[in-house]
PDB file of C-alpha atoms and ligand atoms in Angstrom:
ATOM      1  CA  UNK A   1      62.405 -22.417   9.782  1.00 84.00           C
ATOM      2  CA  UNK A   2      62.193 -23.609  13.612  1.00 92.00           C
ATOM      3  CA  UNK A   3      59.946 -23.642  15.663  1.00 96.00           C
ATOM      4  CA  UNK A   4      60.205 -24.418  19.345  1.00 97.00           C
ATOM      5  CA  UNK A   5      57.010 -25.678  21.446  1.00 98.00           C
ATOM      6  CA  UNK A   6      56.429 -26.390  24.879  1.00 98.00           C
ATOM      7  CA  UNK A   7      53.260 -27.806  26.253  1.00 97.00           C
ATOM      8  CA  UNK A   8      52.930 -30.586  28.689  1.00 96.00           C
ATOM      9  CA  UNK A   9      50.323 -32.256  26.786  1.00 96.00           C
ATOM     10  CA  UNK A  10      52.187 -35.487  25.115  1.00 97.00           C
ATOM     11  CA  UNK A  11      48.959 -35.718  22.735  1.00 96.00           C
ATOM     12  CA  UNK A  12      49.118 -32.545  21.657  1.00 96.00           C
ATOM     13  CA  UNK A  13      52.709 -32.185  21.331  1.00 97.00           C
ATOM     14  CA  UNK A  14      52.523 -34.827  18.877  1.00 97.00           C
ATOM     15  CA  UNK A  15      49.797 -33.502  16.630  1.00 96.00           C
ATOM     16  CA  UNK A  16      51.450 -30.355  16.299  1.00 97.00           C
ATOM     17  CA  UNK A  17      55.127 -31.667  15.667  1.00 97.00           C
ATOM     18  CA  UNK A  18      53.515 -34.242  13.070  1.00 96.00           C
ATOM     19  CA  UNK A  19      51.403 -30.981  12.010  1.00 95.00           C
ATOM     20  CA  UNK A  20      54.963 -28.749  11.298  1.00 95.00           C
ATOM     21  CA  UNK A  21      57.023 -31.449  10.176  1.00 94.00           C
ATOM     22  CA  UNK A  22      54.194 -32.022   7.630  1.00 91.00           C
ATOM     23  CA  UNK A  23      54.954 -29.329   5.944  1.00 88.00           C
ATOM     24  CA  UNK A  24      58.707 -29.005   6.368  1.00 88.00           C
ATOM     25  CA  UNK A  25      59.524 -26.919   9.250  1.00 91.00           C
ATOM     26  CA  UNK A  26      61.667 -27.858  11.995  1.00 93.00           C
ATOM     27  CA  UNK A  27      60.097 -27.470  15.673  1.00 96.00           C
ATOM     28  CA  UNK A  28      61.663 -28.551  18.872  1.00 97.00           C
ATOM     29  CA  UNK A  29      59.058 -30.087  21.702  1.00 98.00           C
ATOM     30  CA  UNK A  30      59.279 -29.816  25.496  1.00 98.00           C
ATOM     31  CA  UNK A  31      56.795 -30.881  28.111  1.00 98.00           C
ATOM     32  CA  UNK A  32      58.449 -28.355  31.030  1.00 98.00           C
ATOM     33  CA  UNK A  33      59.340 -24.420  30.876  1.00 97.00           C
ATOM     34  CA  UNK A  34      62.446 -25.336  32.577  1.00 97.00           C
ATOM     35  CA  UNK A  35      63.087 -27.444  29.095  1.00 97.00           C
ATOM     36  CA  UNK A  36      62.066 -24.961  27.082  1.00 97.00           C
ATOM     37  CA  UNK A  37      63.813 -22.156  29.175  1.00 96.00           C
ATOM     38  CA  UNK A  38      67.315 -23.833  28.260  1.00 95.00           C
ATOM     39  CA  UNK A  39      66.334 -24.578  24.846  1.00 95.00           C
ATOM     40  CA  UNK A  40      65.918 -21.061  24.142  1.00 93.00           C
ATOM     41  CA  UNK A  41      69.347 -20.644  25.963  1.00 90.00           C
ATOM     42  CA  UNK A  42      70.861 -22.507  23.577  1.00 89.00           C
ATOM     43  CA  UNK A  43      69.682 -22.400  20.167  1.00 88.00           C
ATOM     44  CA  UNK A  44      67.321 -19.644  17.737  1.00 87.00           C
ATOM     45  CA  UNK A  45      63.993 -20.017  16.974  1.00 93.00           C
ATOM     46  CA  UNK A  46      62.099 -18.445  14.420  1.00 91.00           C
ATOM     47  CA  UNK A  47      58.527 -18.755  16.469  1.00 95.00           C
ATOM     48  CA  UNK A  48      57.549 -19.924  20.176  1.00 97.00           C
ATOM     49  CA  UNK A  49      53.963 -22.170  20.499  1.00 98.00           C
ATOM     50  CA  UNK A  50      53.761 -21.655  24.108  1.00 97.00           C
ATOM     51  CA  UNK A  51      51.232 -23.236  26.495  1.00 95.00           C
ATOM     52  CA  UNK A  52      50.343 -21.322  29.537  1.00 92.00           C
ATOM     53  CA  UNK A  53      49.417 -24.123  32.074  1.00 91.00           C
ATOM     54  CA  UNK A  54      52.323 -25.911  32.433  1.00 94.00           C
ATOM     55  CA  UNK A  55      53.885 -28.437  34.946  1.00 95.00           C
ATOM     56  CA  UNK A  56      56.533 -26.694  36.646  1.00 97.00           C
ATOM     57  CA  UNK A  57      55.336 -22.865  36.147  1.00 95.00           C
ATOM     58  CA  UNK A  58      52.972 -20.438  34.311  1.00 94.00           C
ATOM     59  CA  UNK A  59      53.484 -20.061  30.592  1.00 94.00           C
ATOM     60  CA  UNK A  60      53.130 -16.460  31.094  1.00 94.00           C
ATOM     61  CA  UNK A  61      56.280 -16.028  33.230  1.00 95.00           C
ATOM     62  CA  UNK A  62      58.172 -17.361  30.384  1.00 95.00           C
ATOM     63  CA  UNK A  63      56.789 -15.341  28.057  1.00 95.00           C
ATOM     64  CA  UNK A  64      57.445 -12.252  30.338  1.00 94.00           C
ATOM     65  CA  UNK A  65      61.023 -13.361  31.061  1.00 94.00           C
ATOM     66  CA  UNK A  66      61.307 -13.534  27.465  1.00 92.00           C
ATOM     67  CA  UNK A  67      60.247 -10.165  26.493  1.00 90.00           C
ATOM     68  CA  UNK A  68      62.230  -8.709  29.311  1.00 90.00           C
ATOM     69  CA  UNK A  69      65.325  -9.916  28.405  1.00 87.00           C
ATOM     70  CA  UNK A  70      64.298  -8.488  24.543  1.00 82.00           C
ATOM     71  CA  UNK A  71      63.783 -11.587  23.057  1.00 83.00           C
ATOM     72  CA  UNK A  72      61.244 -10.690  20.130  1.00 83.00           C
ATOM     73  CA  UNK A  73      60.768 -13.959  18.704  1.00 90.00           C
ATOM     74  CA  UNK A  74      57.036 -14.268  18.238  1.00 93.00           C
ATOM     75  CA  UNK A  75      54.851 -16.150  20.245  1.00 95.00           C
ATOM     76  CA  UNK A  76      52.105 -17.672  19.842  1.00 96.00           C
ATOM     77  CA  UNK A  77      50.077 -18.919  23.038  1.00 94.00           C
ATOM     78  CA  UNK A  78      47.994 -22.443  22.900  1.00 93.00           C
ATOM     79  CA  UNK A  79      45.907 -22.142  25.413  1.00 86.00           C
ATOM     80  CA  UNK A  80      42.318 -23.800  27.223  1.00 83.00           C
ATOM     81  CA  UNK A  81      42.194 -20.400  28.989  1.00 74.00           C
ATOM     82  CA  UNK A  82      39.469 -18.700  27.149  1.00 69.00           C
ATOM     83  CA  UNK A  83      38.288 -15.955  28.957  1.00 78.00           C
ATOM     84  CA  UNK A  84      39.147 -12.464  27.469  1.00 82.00           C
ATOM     85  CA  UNK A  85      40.515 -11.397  30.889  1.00 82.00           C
ATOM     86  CA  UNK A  86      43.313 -14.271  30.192  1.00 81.00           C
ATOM     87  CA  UNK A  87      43.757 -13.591  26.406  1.00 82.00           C
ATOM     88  CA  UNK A  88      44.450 -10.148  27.491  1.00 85.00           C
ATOM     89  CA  UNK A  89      46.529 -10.931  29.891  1.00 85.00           C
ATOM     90  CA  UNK A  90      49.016 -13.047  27.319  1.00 86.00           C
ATOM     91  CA  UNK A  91      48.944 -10.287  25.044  1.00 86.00           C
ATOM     92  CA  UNK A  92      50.161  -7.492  27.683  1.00 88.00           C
ATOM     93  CA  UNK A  93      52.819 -10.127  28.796  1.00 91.00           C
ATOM     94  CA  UNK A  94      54.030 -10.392  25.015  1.00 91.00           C
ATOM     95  CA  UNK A  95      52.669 -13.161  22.915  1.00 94.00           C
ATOM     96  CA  UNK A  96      51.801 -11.901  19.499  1.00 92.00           C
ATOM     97  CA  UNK A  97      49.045 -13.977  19.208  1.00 92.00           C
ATOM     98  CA  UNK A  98      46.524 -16.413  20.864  1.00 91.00           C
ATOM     99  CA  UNK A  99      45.148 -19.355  19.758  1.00 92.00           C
ATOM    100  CA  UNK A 100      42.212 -21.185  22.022  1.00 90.00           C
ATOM    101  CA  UNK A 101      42.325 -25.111  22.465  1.00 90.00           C
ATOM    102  CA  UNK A 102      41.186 -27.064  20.627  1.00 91.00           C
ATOM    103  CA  UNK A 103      41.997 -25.819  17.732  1.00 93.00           C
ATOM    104  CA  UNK A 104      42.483 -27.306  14.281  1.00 94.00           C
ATOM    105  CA  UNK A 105      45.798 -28.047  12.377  1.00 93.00           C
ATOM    106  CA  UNK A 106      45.110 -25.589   9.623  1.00 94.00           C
ATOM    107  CA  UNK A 107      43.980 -22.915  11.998  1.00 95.00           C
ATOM    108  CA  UNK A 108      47.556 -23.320  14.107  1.00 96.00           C
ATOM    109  CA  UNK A 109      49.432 -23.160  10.550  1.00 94.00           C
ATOM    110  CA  UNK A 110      48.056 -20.368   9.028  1.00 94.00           C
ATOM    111  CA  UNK A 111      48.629 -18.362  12.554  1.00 94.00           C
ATOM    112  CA  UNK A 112      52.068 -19.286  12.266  1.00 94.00           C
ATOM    113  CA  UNK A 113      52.430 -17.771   8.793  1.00 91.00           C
ATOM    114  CA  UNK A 114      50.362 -14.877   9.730  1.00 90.00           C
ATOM    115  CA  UNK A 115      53.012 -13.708  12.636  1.00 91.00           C
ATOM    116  CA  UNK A 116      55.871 -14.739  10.185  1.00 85.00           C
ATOM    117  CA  UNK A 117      55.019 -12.384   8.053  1.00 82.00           C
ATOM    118  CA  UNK A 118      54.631  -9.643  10.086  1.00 80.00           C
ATOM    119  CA  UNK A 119      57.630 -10.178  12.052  1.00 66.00           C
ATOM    120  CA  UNK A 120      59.940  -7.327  11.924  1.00 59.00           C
ATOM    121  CA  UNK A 121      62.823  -9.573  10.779  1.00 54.00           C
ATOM    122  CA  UNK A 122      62.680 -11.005   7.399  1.00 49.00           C
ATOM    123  CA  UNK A 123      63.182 -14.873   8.864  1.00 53.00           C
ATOM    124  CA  UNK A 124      60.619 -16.148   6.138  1.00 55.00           C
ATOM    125  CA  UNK A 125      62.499 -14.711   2.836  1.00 66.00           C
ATOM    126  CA  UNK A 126      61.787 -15.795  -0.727  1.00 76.00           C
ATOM    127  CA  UNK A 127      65.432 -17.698  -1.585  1.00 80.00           C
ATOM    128  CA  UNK A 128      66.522 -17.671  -5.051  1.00 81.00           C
ATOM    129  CA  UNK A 129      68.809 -19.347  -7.058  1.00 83.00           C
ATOM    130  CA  UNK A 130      69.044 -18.645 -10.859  1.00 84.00           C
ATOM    131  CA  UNK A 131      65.835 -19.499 -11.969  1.00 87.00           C
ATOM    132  CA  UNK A 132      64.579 -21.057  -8.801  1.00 89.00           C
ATOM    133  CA  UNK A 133      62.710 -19.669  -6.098  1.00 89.00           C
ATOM    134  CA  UNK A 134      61.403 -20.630  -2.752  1.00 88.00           C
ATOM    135  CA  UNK A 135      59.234 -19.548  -0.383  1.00 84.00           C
ATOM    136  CA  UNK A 136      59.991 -20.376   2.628  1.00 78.00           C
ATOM    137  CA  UNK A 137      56.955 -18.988   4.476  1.00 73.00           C
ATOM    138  CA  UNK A 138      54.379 -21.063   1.631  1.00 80.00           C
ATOM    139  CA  UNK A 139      56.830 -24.109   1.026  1.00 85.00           C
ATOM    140  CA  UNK A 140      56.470 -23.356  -2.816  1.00 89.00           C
ATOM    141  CA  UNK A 141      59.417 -23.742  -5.104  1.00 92.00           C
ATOM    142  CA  UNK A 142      58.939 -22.198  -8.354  1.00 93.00           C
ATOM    143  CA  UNK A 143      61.504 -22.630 -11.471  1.00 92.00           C
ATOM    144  CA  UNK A 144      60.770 -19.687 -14.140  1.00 89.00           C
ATOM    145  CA  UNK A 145      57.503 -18.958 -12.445  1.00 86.00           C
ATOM    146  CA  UNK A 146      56.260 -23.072 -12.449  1.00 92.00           C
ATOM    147  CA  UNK A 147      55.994 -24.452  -9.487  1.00 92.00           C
ATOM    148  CA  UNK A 148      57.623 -27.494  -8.877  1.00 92.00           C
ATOM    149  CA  UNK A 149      55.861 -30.475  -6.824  1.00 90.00           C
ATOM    150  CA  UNK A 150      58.901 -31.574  -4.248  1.00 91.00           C
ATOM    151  CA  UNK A 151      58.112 -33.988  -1.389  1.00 88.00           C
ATOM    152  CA  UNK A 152      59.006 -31.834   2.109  1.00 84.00           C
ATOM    153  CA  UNK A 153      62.408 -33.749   2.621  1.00 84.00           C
ATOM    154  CA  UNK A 154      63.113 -32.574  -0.896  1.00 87.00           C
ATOM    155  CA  UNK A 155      61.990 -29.120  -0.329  1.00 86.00           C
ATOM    156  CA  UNK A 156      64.036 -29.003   3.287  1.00 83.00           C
ATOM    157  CA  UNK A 157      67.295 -30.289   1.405  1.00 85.00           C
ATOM    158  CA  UNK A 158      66.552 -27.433  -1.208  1.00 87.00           C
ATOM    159  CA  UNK A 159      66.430 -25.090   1.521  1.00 82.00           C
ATOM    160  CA  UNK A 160      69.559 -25.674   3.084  1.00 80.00           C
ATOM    161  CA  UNK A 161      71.230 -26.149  -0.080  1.00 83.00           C
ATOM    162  CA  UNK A 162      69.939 -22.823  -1.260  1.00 81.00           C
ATOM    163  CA  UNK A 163      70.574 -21.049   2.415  1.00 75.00           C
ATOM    164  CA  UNK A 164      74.418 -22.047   2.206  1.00 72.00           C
ATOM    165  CA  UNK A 165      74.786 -19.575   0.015  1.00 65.00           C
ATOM    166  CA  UNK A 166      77.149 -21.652  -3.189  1.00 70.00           C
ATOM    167  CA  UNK A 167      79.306 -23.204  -0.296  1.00 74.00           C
ATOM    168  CA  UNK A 168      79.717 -27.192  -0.651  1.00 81.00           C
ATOM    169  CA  UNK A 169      77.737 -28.546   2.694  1.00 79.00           C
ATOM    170  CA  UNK A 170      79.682 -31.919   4.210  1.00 82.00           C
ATOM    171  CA  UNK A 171      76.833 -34.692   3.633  1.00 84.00           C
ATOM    172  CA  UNK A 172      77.240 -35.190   7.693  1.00 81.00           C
ATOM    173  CA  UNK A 173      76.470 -31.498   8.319  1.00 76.00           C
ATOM    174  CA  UNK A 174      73.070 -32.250   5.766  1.00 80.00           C
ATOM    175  CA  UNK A 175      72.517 -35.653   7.971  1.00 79.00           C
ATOM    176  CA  UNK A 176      72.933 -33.431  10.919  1.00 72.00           C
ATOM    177  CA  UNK A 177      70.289 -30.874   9.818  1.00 70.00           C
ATOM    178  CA  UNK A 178      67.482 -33.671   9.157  1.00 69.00           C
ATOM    179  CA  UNK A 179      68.202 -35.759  12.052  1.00 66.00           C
ATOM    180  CA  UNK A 180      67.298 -32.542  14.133  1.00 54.00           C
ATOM    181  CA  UNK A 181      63.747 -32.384  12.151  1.00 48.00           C
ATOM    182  CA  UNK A 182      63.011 -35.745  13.282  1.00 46.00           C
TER     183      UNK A 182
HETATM  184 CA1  LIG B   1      48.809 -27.431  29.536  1.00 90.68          CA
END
């Protein structure tokens, strides 16, 4: 699970990224769309938290650029602009959903995992392994039906353990994967 932000608020970027990592997702932060442009050049993201006013250019040309180049990752815009007008305006340019600043923690989290679940791809499966299972979109791991209390590094190992499908995973390529969610 990764999630990519950008907002230019260093604040804010920092609640949220504490807010994801809290509960084991990845998420990639940039203050500029030009950052964010290349980032979504170069690597796959389950979800986009996009802020509209942005240093170098209008969170909405992103998203439109996004959407016209059939990107369907879903978005989800952070935004102070409140008027309807402007929430209108994000949805017609593609975001799935809109969130109003401020906002709290739990609100921005359970958004998340509301457009997760009704994304078309099945990014947020329930893994299993023998008796184990794991939800990726809850964080629950369940052995046998009883859930299991793992700290979120444990649950993140599990996760890529359980995604590698029975292959061995080199203990760089497992350093590799949680230096990333740092
Ligand atoms: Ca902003």
């Amino acid at each position: 699970m990764r999630i990519l932000l950008i907002e230019d608020s260093a604040r804010l970027r920092d609640l949220i990224c504490e807010a994801i990592r809290e509960i084991g997702w990845k998420i990639d932060a940039f203050e500029t769309a030009g950052d964010g442009r290349s980032a979504l050049a170069d690597a796959e993201y389950d979800l986009l938290l996009l802020d509209l006013g942005l240093l170098d250019e209008d969170g909405i040309d992103v998203l439109r650029d996004l959407r016209a180049s059939k990107i369907q990752t879903p978005v989800l815009v952070l935004t102070a602009r409140g008027s309807i007008d402007e929430r209108i305006a994000g949805l017609d340019a593609g975001a799935d959903d809109y969130l109003a600043k401020p906002f709290h923690n739990g609100e921005l989290i359970a958004r998340i995992r509301a457009l997760l679940r009704r994304s078309p791809v099945t990014i947020m499966p329930v893994l299993e392994f023998g008796a184990l299972q794991f939800d990726v979109a809850s964080r629950q791991v369940t052995c046998q039906g009883t859930e299991l209390g793992l700290a979120p590094s444990e649950k993140s190992l599990l996760e890529l353990l359980m995604r590698s499908g029975g292959r061995v995973l080199a203990k760089s390529k497992i350093e590799h994967a949680f230096s990333e969610c740092q």
